[in-house]
XYZ file of C-alpha atoms in Angstrom:
601
model
C -20.862 -16.741 42.693
C -22.903 -19.563 41.160
C -22.182 -23.265 41.645
C -20.320 -25.100 38.866
C -22.222 -28.126 37.555
C -20.001 -30.513 35.649
C -22.693 -31.891 33.292
C -26.428 -31.326 32.785
C -29.016 -34.087 32.804
C -28.627 -36.358 29.803
C -31.014 -35.911 26.873
C -30.249 -38.786 24.497
C -30.891 -38.567 20.781
C -30.405 -41.280 18.190
C -27.512 -40.856 15.742
C -27.621 -43.852 13.378
C -24.493 -44.885 11.511
C -24.826 -44.108 7.812
C -24.074 -46.219 4.748
C -22.389 -45.029 1.592
C -23.659 -47.867 -0.588
C -27.085 -49.238 -1.391
C -30.219 -47.143 -1.901
C -29.845 -43.606 -0.523
C -32.078 -42.680 2.439
C -35.307 -40.806 1.680
C -34.905 -37.086 1.094
C -36.493 -34.467 3.269
C -38.477 -31.897 1.270
C -37.135 -28.502 2.424
C -38.536 -25.057 1.924
C -36.625 -23.020 -0.669
C -34.052 -20.520 0.566
C -35.434 -17.160 -0.434
C -34.414 -13.579 -0.041
C -32.146 -11.073 -1.767
C -28.919 -12.562 -0.426
C -29.322 -16.111 -1.710
C -31.058 -16.572 -5.059
C -30.934 -20.236 -6.002
C -32.823 -19.775 -9.281
C -29.707 -19.412 -11.445
C -27.230 -21.458 -9.425
C -27.137 -24.206 -12.069
C -26.281 -21.630 -14.739
C -23.470 -20.307 -12.539
C -22.002 -23.775 -12.192
C -22.266 -24.496 -15.912
C -20.484 -21.234 -16.693
C -17.713 -22.057 -14.214
C -17.193 -25.574 -15.583
C -17.337 -24.533 -19.243
C -14.873 -21.661 -18.821
C -12.507 -23.945 -16.944
C -12.712 -26.618 -19.651
C -12.258 -24.061 -22.438
C -9.114 -22.561 -20.897
C -7.562 -25.946 -20.148
C -8.416 -27.305 -23.610
C -7.063 -24.241 -25.420
C -3.769 -24.321 -23.505
C -3.371 -28.085 -23.935
C -4.102 -27.855 -27.674
C -1.515 -25.114 -28.163
C 1.054 -27.125 -26.234
C 0.265 -30.329 -28.144
C 0.778 -28.683 -31.531
C 4.208 -27.509 -30.455
C 5.316 -30.727 -28.768
C 4.284 -33.176 -31.495
C 5.649 -31.177 -34.420
C 8.440 -33.774 -34.616
C 6.160 -36.725 -33.815
C 4.763 -38.268 -30.662
C 6.934 -39.619 -27.869
C 6.177 -41.230 -24.527
C 7.239 -38.091 -22.675
C 4.856 -36.014 -24.829
C 1.950 -38.221 -23.790
C 2.944 -38.067 -20.116
C 3.408 -34.305 -20.176
C 0.081 -33.588 -21.870
C -1.726 -36.029 -19.582
C -0.382 -34.158 -16.567
C -0.722 -30.658 -18.008
C -4.471 -30.700 -18.677
C -5.710 -31.415 -15.108
C -3.137 -29.044 -13.600
C -4.092 -26.224 -15.940
C -7.770 -26.949 -15.291
C -7.190 -26.542 -11.539
C -5.402 -23.235 -12.117
C -8.181 -22.049 -14.422
C -10.878 -23.048 -11.946
C -9.192 -21.101 -9.150
C -8.701 -18.012 -11.301
C -12.288 -17.953 -12.600
C -13.620 -18.465 -9.075
C -11.537 -15.517 -7.836
C -12.475 -13.341 -10.831
C -16.174 -13.930 -10.159
C -15.676 -13.085 -6.490
C -13.828 -9.902 -7.458
C -16.679 -8.791 -9.715
C -19.223 -9.485 -7.002
C -17.355 -7.578 -4.312
C -16.187 -4.651 -6.429
C -19.768 -4.035 -7.576
C -21.228 -4.457 -4.087
C -23.186 -7.609 -4.983
C -22.002 -9.615 -1.988
C -23.179 -13.205 -1.783
C -24.114 -14.432 1.672
C -24.515 -11.769 4.317
C -22.122 -9.441 6.104
C -22.427 -8.643 8.903
C -24.638 -11.347 10.377
C -28.247 -10.115 10.484
C -29.837 -9.560 13.868
C -33.535 -9.407 14.580
C -35.355 -8.063 17.633
C -37.391 -11.249 18.008
C -36.319 -13.605 20.807
C -34.475 -16.822 20.082
C -36.635 -19.883 19.526
C -33.956 -22.563 19.768
C -31.333 -23.392 22.382
C -27.727 -23.632 21.293
C -24.861 -25.714 22.645
C -21.391 -24.311 21.902
C -18.971 -27.229 21.624
C -15.253 -26.756 22.248
C -13.382 -30.064 21.679
C -9.897 -30.000 23.242
C -6.935 -32.363 23.121
C -4.069 -31.423 25.472
C -4.415 -27.712 24.701
C -3.189 -24.599 26.478
C -5.903 -24.302 29.139
C -5.572 -20.559 29.725
C -5.795 -19.764 26.012
C -8.775 -22.033 25.311
C -10.753 -20.990 28.381
C -9.961 -17.339 27.682
C -11.598 -17.651 24.270
C -14.646 -19.298 25.849
C -14.891 -16.407 28.309
C -14.807 -13.815 25.532
C -17.572 -15.539 23.607
C -19.720 -16.083 26.695
C -19.355 -12.452 27.786
C -20.260 -11.240 24.299
C -23.445 -13.319 24.383
C -24.277 -12.148 27.909
C -23.817 -8.491 26.964
C -26.528 -8.994 24.331
C -28.847 -10.423 27.006
C -28.942 -13.893 25.418
C -26.999 -15.984 27.955
C -29.955 -18.305 28.830
C -30.102 -19.525 25.217
C -26.465 -20.695 25.015
C -24.567 -23.371 26.950
C -20.867 -24.129 26.529
C -19.435 -27.658 26.583
C -15.713 -28.344 26.932
C -15.350 -31.792 25.341
C -11.966 -33.062 26.426
C -10.029 -35.831 24.724
C -6.929 -34.887 26.699
C -4.670 -37.294 28.528
C -5.525 -38.222 32.153
C -2.602 -36.091 33.352
C -4.255 -32.961 31.955
C -7.630 -33.511 33.606
C -6.861 -31.901 36.961
C -5.720 -28.628 35.387
C -8.668 -28.581 32.984
C -11.198 -29.229 35.756
C -9.734 -26.598 38.097
C -9.792 -23.961 35.367
C -13.309 -24.999 34.318
C -14.657 -24.585 37.877
C -13.371 -21.004 38.069
C -14.733 -20.213 34.624
C -18.160 -21.789 35.152
C -18.749 -19.901 38.405
C -18.177 -16.441 36.961
C -19.895 -16.620 33.554
C -23.590 -16.024 32.919
C -23.745 -18.766 30.291
C -23.682 -22.329 31.620
C -20.295 -23.990 31.058
C -19.947 -27.778 31.317
C -16.935 -30.083 31.206
C -16.602 -33.711 30.094
C -13.466 -35.785 29.504
C -13.705 -39.082 27.626
C -11.785 -42.017 28.997
C -11.508 -43.553 25.504
C -10.788 -41.291 22.543
C -12.775 -43.243 19.964
C -13.125 -41.662 16.530
C -11.060 -38.550 17.259
C -12.978 -35.250 17.011
C -16.062 -36.605 15.143
C -16.301 -39.416 17.693
C -16.034 -36.870 20.494
C -18.885 -34.794 19.051
C -21.018 -37.855 18.235
C -20.722 -39.074 21.826
C -21.960 -35.696 23.066
C -24.879 -35.685 20.610
C -26.012 -39.154 21.651
C -25.911 -38.182 25.347
C -26.974 -34.530 25.434
C -28.074 -33.472 21.943
C -31.787 -33.922 22.586
C -31.860 -30.867 24.885
C -30.667 -28.464 22.170
C -31.783 -27.287 18.758
C -28.417 -26.104 17.420
C -24.738 -26.566 18.105
C -21.923 -24.179 17.320
C -18.951 -26.318 16.319
C -15.595 -24.859 17.312
C -11.963 -25.882 17.340
C -9.708 -25.220 20.307
C -8.322 -22.121 18.551
C -11.729 -20.776 17.459
C -13.131 -17.433 18.540
C -16.401 -15.796 17.478
C -18.222 -12.593 18.388
C -21.359 -12.755 20.500
C -23.494 -10.896 17.936
C -22.323 -13.246 15.184
C -23.207 -16.336 17.218
C -26.647 -14.975 18.116
C -27.328 -13.883 14.537
C -26.502 -17.328 13.160
C -28.872 -18.965 15.634
C -31.583 -16.541 14.537
C -30.989 -17.483 10.897
C -31.579 -21.153 11.746
C -34.688 -20.127 13.685
C -36.071 -18.453 10.574
C -34.867 -21.030 8.004
C -35.950 -24.499 9.142
C -34.573 -26.130 5.975
C -31.028 -24.921 6.640
C -28.938 -27.450 8.528
C -25.538 -25.773 8.552
C -24.068 -22.280 8.287
C -20.309 -22.260 7.681
C -18.434 -19.023 8.332
C -15.043 -18.070 6.905
C -12.694 -17.423 9.851
C -9.973 -14.795 9.770
C -6.541 -15.562 11.207
C -5.701 -14.005 14.574
C -3.041 -14.442 17.224
C -0.160 -13.987 14.761
C 3.266 -13.894 16.393
C 5.904 -15.390 14.092
C 6.654 -13.969 10.667
C 4.977 -17.009 9.095
C 1.765 -16.425 11.037
C 1.758 -12.717 10.190
C 2.357 -13.563 6.544
C -0.556 -16.035 6.497
C -2.788 -13.642 8.432
C -2.218 -10.806 5.997
C -2.547 -13.072 2.947
C -5.852 -14.476 4.180
C -7.267 -10.987 4.749
C -6.044 -9.558 1.460
C -6.519 -12.503 -0.909
C -9.188 -14.543 0.852
C -12.358 -12.451 0.382
C -12.608 -12.593 -3.417
C -11.987 -16.349 -3.552
C -14.516 -16.928 -0.792
C -17.092 -14.716 -2.524
C -16.686 -16.763 -5.693
C -17.070 -19.979 -3.724
C -20.284 -18.755 -2.102
C -21.575 -17.637 -5.519
C -21.506 -21.099 -7.085
C -21.846 -23.431 -4.096
C -25.350 -22.228 -3.141
C -27.103 -24.621 -0.782
C -24.468 -27.307 -1.449
C -21.712 -25.472 0.401
C -19.004 -27.348 2.225
C -18.208 -27.700 5.934
C -14.789 -27.002 7.444
C -15.428 -28.613 10.812
C -15.383 -25.480 12.958
C -16.836 -21.983 13.288
C -20.129 -23.333 11.963
C -23.691 -23.385 13.339
C -25.469 -26.748 12.877
C -29.035 -27.975 13.346
C -28.727 -30.946 15.714
C -31.832 -32.766 14.450
C -30.402 -32.866 10.923
C -26.833 -33.677 11.955
C -27.881 -36.540 14.230
C -30.128 -38.071 11.578
C -27.628 -37.784 8.718
C -24.050 -37.727 9.975
C -23.302 -40.831 12.009
C -19.969 -41.803 10.452
C -18.929 -45.435 10.016
C -15.373 -46.713 9.959
C -14.448 -47.496 6.373
C -13.428 -51.098 5.640
C -9.759 -51.830 5.168
C -6.638 -50.162 6.435
C -5.155 -46.744 5.766
C -4.956 -44.657 3.709
C -8.452 -45.375 2.401
C -9.910 -47.338 5.310
C -10.489 -46.825 9.018
C -11.744 -43.650 10.706
C -12.922 -40.935 8.309
C -10.318 -38.280 9.020
C -11.530 -35.264 7.020
C -15.047 -35.771 8.276
C -16.441 -32.294 7.681
C -16.834 -32.376 3.892
C -18.385 -35.829 4.141
C -20.872 -34.604 6.742
C -21.889 -31.739 4.449
C -22.541 -34.237 1.658
C -24.569 -36.475 3.989
C -26.735 -33.541 5.050
C -27.380 -32.496 1.475
C -28.340 -35.966 0.252
C -31.265 -35.895 2.704
C -32.377 -32.520 1.329
C -30.990 -30.250 4.056
C -29.456 -26.945 3.001
C -25.808 -26.177 3.704
C -24.719 -22.573 3.219
C -21.457 -20.691 3.503
C -21.807 -17.153 4.790
C -19.523 -14.128 4.756
C -19.778 -12.615 8.186
C -17.737 -10.656 10.689
C -16.151 -11.697 13.989
C -15.218 -15.284 13.217
C -11.582 -16.189 13.875
C -9.045 -18.989 14.124
C -5.326 -19.251 14.766
C -2.667 -20.494 12.359
C 0.329 -22.806 12.918
C 3.427 -20.804 13.839
C 5.850 -22.342 11.338
C 5.982 -23.993 7.942
C 6.813 -27.276 9.660
C 3.822 -27.075 12.005
C 1.614 -26.238 9.033
C 3.012 -29.258 7.184
C 2.254 -31.552 10.146
C -1.370 -30.396 10.122
C -1.442 -30.560 6.332
C -0.341 -34.195 6.450
C -3.482 -35.161 8.380
C -5.631 -33.234 5.934
C -3.871 -34.914 3.010
C -4.676 -38.400 4.283
C -8.276 -37.408 4.988
C -8.773 -35.780 1.587
C -7.198 -38.687 -0.303
C -9.545 -40.964 1.625
C -12.439 -39.065 0.014
C -11.613 -40.607 -3.369
C -13.297 -43.857 -2.330
C -16.426 -41.914 -1.356
C -16.946 -40.215 -4.730
C -19.386 -42.929 -5.812
C -21.411 -42.829 -2.570
C -25.121 -43.241 -3.158
C -27.257 -40.102 -3.139
C -24.491 -37.493 -3.019
C -25.164 -34.256 -4.903
C -22.784 -33.781 -7.835
C -21.488 -30.548 -6.328
C -20.553 -32.409 -3.132
C -18.737 -34.993 -5.254
C -16.916 -32.140 -7.016
C -15.914 -30.650 -3.654
C -14.553 -33.999 -2.472
C -12.615 -34.346 -5.730
C -11.228 -30.809 -5.516
C -10.133 -31.434 -1.934
C -8.175 -34.514 -2.975
C -6.843 -32.777 -6.100
C -5.315 -30.027 -3.969
C -2.834 -32.622 -2.699
C -2.526 -34.784 -5.814
C -1.535 -31.630 -7.703
C 1.806 -31.446 -5.871
C 3.278 -34.716 -7.195
C 1.795 -33.908 -10.612
C 3.611 -30.547 -10.688
C 6.867 -32.260 -9.770
C 6.280 -34.967 -12.378
C 5.593 -32.248 -14.959
C 8.921 -30.607 -14.104
C 10.806 -33.910 -14.206
C 9.249 -34.802 -17.564
C 10.271 -31.421 -18.968
C 13.821 -31.976 -17.695
C 14.017 -35.386 -19.372
C 12.788 -33.900 -22.658
C 15.336 -31.086 -22.426
C 18.188 -33.507 -21.722
C 17.335 -35.742 -24.709
C 16.776 -32.758 -27.017
C 12.991 -32.982 -27.425
C 10.709 -29.914 -27.399
C 9.239 -29.579 -23.909
C 6.865 -27.346 -22.028
C 9.806 -25.142 -21.042
C 11.588 -24.894 -24.398
C 8.919 -25.429 -27.054
C 7.748 -22.787 -29.498
C 4.625 -22.032 -27.478
C 6.243 -22.331 -24.063
C 6.472 -18.581 -23.588
C 2.802 -17.955 -24.285
C 1.609 -20.915 -22.202
C 3.809 -19.988 -19.261
C 2.734 -16.339 -19.412
C -0.911 -17.447 -19.233
C -0.007 -19.809 -16.377
C 1.580 -16.939 -14.454
C -1.495 -14.788 -15.074
C -3.720 -17.525 -13.667
C -1.418 -17.955 -10.666
C -0.955 -14.310 -9.774
C -4.134 -12.839 -11.258
C -6.161 -13.464 -8.082
C -3.524 -11.598 -6.055
C -3.701 -8.609 -8.395
C -7.507 -8.590 -8.330
C -7.426 -8.776 -4.534
C -5.137 -5.745 -4.329
C -7.398 -3.775 -6.690
C -10.436 -4.636 -4.574
C -8.661 -3.815 -1.320
C -7.428 -0.379 -2.374
C -10.616 0.634 -4.202
C -12.338 1.428 -0.910
C -10.774 3.732 1.697
C -12.141 1.789 4.687
C -10.742 -1.504 3.391
C -7.464 0.139 2.508
C -7.085 1.597 5.991
C -8.079 -1.718 7.638
C -5.186 -3.401 5.809
C -2.742 -0.693 6.879
C -3.002 1.613 3.875
C -0.633 1.807 0.925
C 2.317 1.932 3.332
C 1.498 -1.634 4.419
C -0.210 -3.156 1.378
C 2.499 -2.399 -1.189
C 5.565 -3.693 0.729
C 3.560 -6.661 2.015
C 2.615 -7.744 -1.505
C 6.165 -7.141 -2.745
C 7.427 -9.505 -0.027
C 4.556 -12.005 -0.307
C 5.097 -12.736 -4.007
C 8.766 -13.871 -3.771
C 8.106 -15.660 -0.487
C 5.234 -17.557 -2.111
C 7.387 -18.466 -5.112
C 10.195 -19.737 -2.876
C 7.913 -21.663 -0.536
C 5.789 -23.322 -3.249
C 8.313 -25.950 -4.468
C 9.237 -26.914 -0.895
C 5.569 -27.291 0.065
C 4.886 -29.325 -3.083
C 7.766 -31.708 -2.338
C 6.702 -32.026 1.308
C 3.174 -32.941 0.231
C 4.541 -35.434 -2.291
C 6.657 -37.127 0.381
C 3.611 -37.213 2.668
C 1.478 -38.803 -0.067
C 4.117 -41.479 -0.611
C 4.045 -42.222 3.115
C 0.246 -42.301 3.100
C 0.214 -44.716 0.135
C 2.668 -46.911 2.039
C 0.196 -47.123 4.941
C 1.951 -44.748 7.346
C -0.676 -43.413 9.723
C -1.133 -39.786 10.664
C -0.699 -39.137 14.369
C -3.132 -37.292 16.605
C -0.719 -35.132 18.540
C -1.793 -31.754 19.937
C -1.298 -28.931 17.470
C 1.540 -26.524 18.140
C -0.017 -23.049 18.338
C 2.893 -21.062 19.799
C 6.559 -21.149 18.906
C 9.443 -18.731 18.598
C 12.163 -19.914 16.285
C 13.467 -23.263 15.047
C 17.121 -24.352 15.101
C 18.558 -25.679 11.849
C 19.273 -29.034 13.483
C 15.507 -29.574 13.711
C 14.823 -28.279 10.223
C 17.515 -29.989 8.140
C 16.362 -33.620 8.694
C 12.909 -32.677 7.369
C 14.333 -30.920 4.322
C 17.145 -33.240 3.277
C 15.221 -34.381 0.166
C 14.503 -30.765 -0.737
C 18.196 -29.913 -0.608
C 19.093 -33.030 -2.603
C 16.609 -32.297 -5.380
C 17.707 -28.656 -5.476
C 21.342 -29.743 -5.790
C 20.463 -32.123 -8.645
C 18.666 -29.340 -10.511
C 21.669 -27.070 -9.992
C 24.099 -29.689 -11.322
C 21.927 -30.312 -14.394
C 21.654 -26.608 -15.233
C 24.637 -26.480 -17.666
C 23.088 -29.332 -19.663
C 19.720 -27.566 -20.124
C 20.305 -23.793 -19.838
C 16.883 -22.657 -21.138
C 14.964 -25.099 -18.949
C 17.201 -24.290 -15.975
C 16.371 -20.599 -16.364
C 12.647 -21.336 -16.230
C 13.205 -23.593 -13.208
C 15.391 -21.105 -11.328
C 12.651 -20.232 -8.756
C 12.168 -23.956 -8.081
C 15.881 -24.606 -7.651
C 16.421 -21.584 -5.411
C 13.298 -22.388 -3.393
C 14.426 -25.936 -2.682
C 18.003 -24.959 -1.801
C 16.932 -22.137 0.515
C 13.948 -23.937 2.087
C 15.607 -24.600 5.489
C 16.605 -20.931 5.787
C 13.112 -19.803 4.756
C 11.577 -22.060 7.403
C 13.950 -20.758 10.063
C 13.443 -17.082 9.208
C 9.656 -17.222 9.030
C 9.472 -19.232 12.292
C 10.921 -16.303 14.218
C 8.757 -14.056 16.399
C 11.569 -11.503 16.231
C 11.192 -11.437 12.445
C 7.447 -11.021 12.976
C 8.069 -7.959 15.147
C 10.511 -6.619 12.555
C 7.781 -6.892 9.920
C 5.310 -4.988 12.090
C 7.836 -2.220 12.775
C 8.282 -1.818 9.030
C 4.520 -1.924 8.340
C 4.735 -5.314 6.600
C 2.015 -7.921 7.100
C 0.476 -5.596 9.698
C -3.273 -5.022 9.153
C -4.847 -2.380 11.370
C -8.218 -4.066 11.856
C -8.803 -4.607 15.555
C -9.278 -8.244 16.386
C -11.855 -9.531 18.802
C -9.129 -11.562 20.438
C -6.941 -8.553 21.228
C -9.388 -6.757 23.483
C -8.834 -7.471 27.200
C -11.546 -9.201 29.159
C -13.686 -7.044 31.446
C -12.067 -8.686 34.475
C -8.631 -7.862 33.100
C -9.627 -4.242 32.484
C -10.901 -3.965 36.055
C -7.647 -5.397 37.427
C -5.616 -2.999 35.300
C -7.650 -0.055 36.568
């Protein structure tokens, strides 16, 4: 058994702090990305088509609504409603067109990106560090994932080209357990495994990674960025490193992880939804993003030279929500890479996984951090040298959260108009047509995803066949409708707190849970119940509007029960027994380790 070495010799590399104002830094002149899988020649035309179709749909719907609303003259509520309606409808249109493009690409076999990851017989040129930042995580689970990845790499005969680093930001009390588990792991794996715990957790995860780069980054060509719940196949990791070997202008390859480790009904629901609905939306995203793709902070292979030169993040002046540490750092880092000329690509590939929060509440806690980070991006939209696509991605990320209070404001405005007797979105002459189109834009991507999934026998079987797909979709649609208003109100409350300067915490993420008592749920959903009760009491005064808003009212009033039911592992097992949310595709994370198989034998 080999000796465990805690850290290798330091190999410092400079990582200068960047500026977002003033003249942009000089651009690097990269080689073009070529090949059948990524044709950049018409990417501008793709983007123009996407933007024009989005604008046309939003303009047509807004014009039809305006003609109906102002038939009796303009009012303040008409102006407010139309001002809210256009951006919301544009977001819906953008998402639908993106998914429709992805559907056409996949159904015709014209996949963007590559799947599976290509592998070449040539040896690796660069050395890769695989970074696993941890913060008071379940040691057995995290180290088990490291072992699976390391053994997959070793089985391919590539262990000398990959070193693992456990970058701990855990509390001092957790260090002893982490070190003891690391020593056992490092001695038995062929890949080198190192461990470092920071005494001061400066800058959260990006600060953790930056500290490693400045100390050890000079010894490596690439780094595979992971989260504590990340898992990737050995062949996928090796193939991505080979792509960077062959494409020196590419700085970052972002994969699209699938959800694994589902236990509660909520996790199984999200896992199935991501596998059924995710591919066509992702294919559309790859189609138009080209070499200006985004970065999600994990399950991505990065060229260290480029990242160190471009991505030293400053603290933003002022206090929260717009100042301080850049929280959603990944999208900003992608923009910084691109402004220097480096290529950033998203790829569709196999064997890349992540876990999902076990409950709606845990998802909302994580979402709150993302909301503050994405709202913070609004002050970076005017940063010098950013590509316009990167600015659009930053804007879309913020809009995903701003949309929630806008939807609620749209509903409240419609209620006011109904109560005072004015034509509104929900009772105007064109309301039926506009709302039918809205529903088509909302649920169209789901329908296209089902068509794509069942069109191929292998895909259909991987998702459990008709026996699983049909009941899963029939349950997903009402669950989504009931959960949407509660999620929108939660995000609105979070945005109000963010605007008031309430900071997001940095507590460890909850990755396992089985059930939530109502006494824990009700305090978080008191405003949801109150708003639902108000809508119910107003129903007799606005019967037509109340009928349209019935899913919202029911969703708010039942939100605590929905949270409790979906948080149950027992409900998750019930779903599997009834072939609901139960894909058959074998997950990399479900196979036992070789050591475990030997013990079982």
